[in-house]
Amino acid sequence: MTQNLFEEEPLPYVAPELMAPGAVLLRGFAGAVDAALLEAVAQVIAAAPLRHLVTPGGYTMTVAMSNCGALGWTSSRSGYRYTSTDPLSGQPWPPMPGCFADLALRAAAEAGFNDFRPDACLINRYEPGARLSLHQDRDESDLSAPIVSVSLGLPAVFLFGGTRRTDRPTRYQLVHGDVAVWGGPSRLAYHGVAPLAEGEHPRLGRQRINLTFRCAA
DNA sequence: AAGTATCC
DNA sequence: TAAT
């Protein structure tokens, strides 16, 4: 029997899978708390709407983004930056929901990174066709802390490469409930997401939501 | 610079 | 690789 990527129930978490030194895939790790996460996502994006940011090169990103936590990542013609307020509203980003902080802490520990207390959570919404080309997360001042990335909704192909742009990335299918963690020697690994395939998720419909936790300050 | 065109 |  082949794996059904559109199961109503998330697949159970089993064991960590190594992608690279310091980089771990926790398949199904967030499945047990997915309902709480989705409710919290809805509250955050009601206060800080998803929006398509513009890159310094002047192109509009296909992924729609928002943030919660003390700091939020944004891009504009003038560069990438972390800010304590939402440029759209002038108000502080919504606080980090307790279920977000708790999941991020537990996932990091499972991957071998103890005491992970992120101050920033970037929320990415992919609709079919949306992608994120290969890049590094390097705008954070604390590179000793890992990145924790939670997948919800439609499946995606995650591209995970090395610390040089020319390193050929490995492709991983990420489904609802999967959590990827990378830090230490993989903290500056290039990564991205292939164009999202069409599909319909029982809970989220035609979209994928990704939560990315960082220590930015 | 997390996107794209263009070249090889 | 541009060019920001």
mmCIF file of C-alpha atoms in Angstrom, chain A residues 62-63 124-132 151-158 173-174 193-201 205-209:
data_model
loop_
_atom_site.group_PDB
_atom_site.id
_atom_site.type_symbol
_atom_site.label_atom_id
_atom_site.label_comp_id
_atom_site.label_asym_id
_atom_site.label_seq_id
_atom_site.Cartn_x
_atom_site.Cartn_y
_atom_site.Cartn_z
ATOM 1 C CA THR A 62 5.354 34.099 -4.549
ATOM 2 C CA VAL A 63 5.174 33.035 -0.888
ATOM 3 C CA ASN A 124 4.951 31.344 5.142
ATOM 4 C CA ARG A 125 1.904 30.519 3.052
ATOM 5 C CA TYR A 126 2.444 28.640 -0.216
ATOM 6 C CA GLU A 127 -0.324 28.273 -2.758
ATOM 7 C CA PRO A 128 0.147 26.007 -5.781
ATOM 8 C CA GLY A 129 3.016 27.360 -7.878
ATOM 9 C CA ALA A 130 4.622 29.271 -4.988
ATOM 10 C CA ARG A 131 8.283 28.577 -4.312
ATOM 11 C CA LEU A 132 11.272 29.784 -2.355
ATOM 12 C CA SER A 151 5.105 21.975 7.739
ATOM 13 C CA LEU A 152 1.282 22.111 7.651
ATOM 14 C CA GLY A 153 -1.146 21.490 4.811
ATOM 15 C CA LEU A 154 -0.170 20.471 1.291
ATOM 16 C CA PRO A 155 3.024 18.465 0.767
ATOM 17 C CA ALA A 156 6.118 20.208 -0.556
ATOM 18 C CA VAL A 157 9.542 19.282 -1.893
ATOM 19 C CA PHE A 158 12.166 20.721 0.470
ATOM 20 C CA GLN A 173 9.074 15.401 0.628
ATOM 21 C CA LEU A 174 7.579 17.285 3.595
ATOM 22 C CA VAL A 193 11.126 24.890 -1.591
ATOM 23 C CA ALA A 194 10.251 23.654 -5.114
ATOM 24 C CA PRO A 195 7.116 25.075 -6.758
ATOM 25 C CA LEU A 196 4.142 23.759 -4.808
ATOM 26 C CA ALA A 197 2.098 21.154 -6.662
ATOM 27 C CA GLU A 198 -1.652 21.486 -7.013
ATOM 28 C CA GLY A 199 -3.630 19.670 -4.360
ATOM 29 C CA GLU A 200 -6.296 19.864 -1.733
ATOM 30 C CA HIS A 201 -5.529 19.248 1.928
ATOM 31 C CA GLY A 205 -7.355 23.301 1.330
ATOM 32 C CA ARG A 206 -5.106 24.537 -1.486
ATOM 33 C CA GLN A 207 -2.227 25.752 0.634
ATOM 34 C CA ARG A 208 0.821 24.888 2.666
ATOM 35 C CA ILE A 209 1.685 26.789 5.835
#
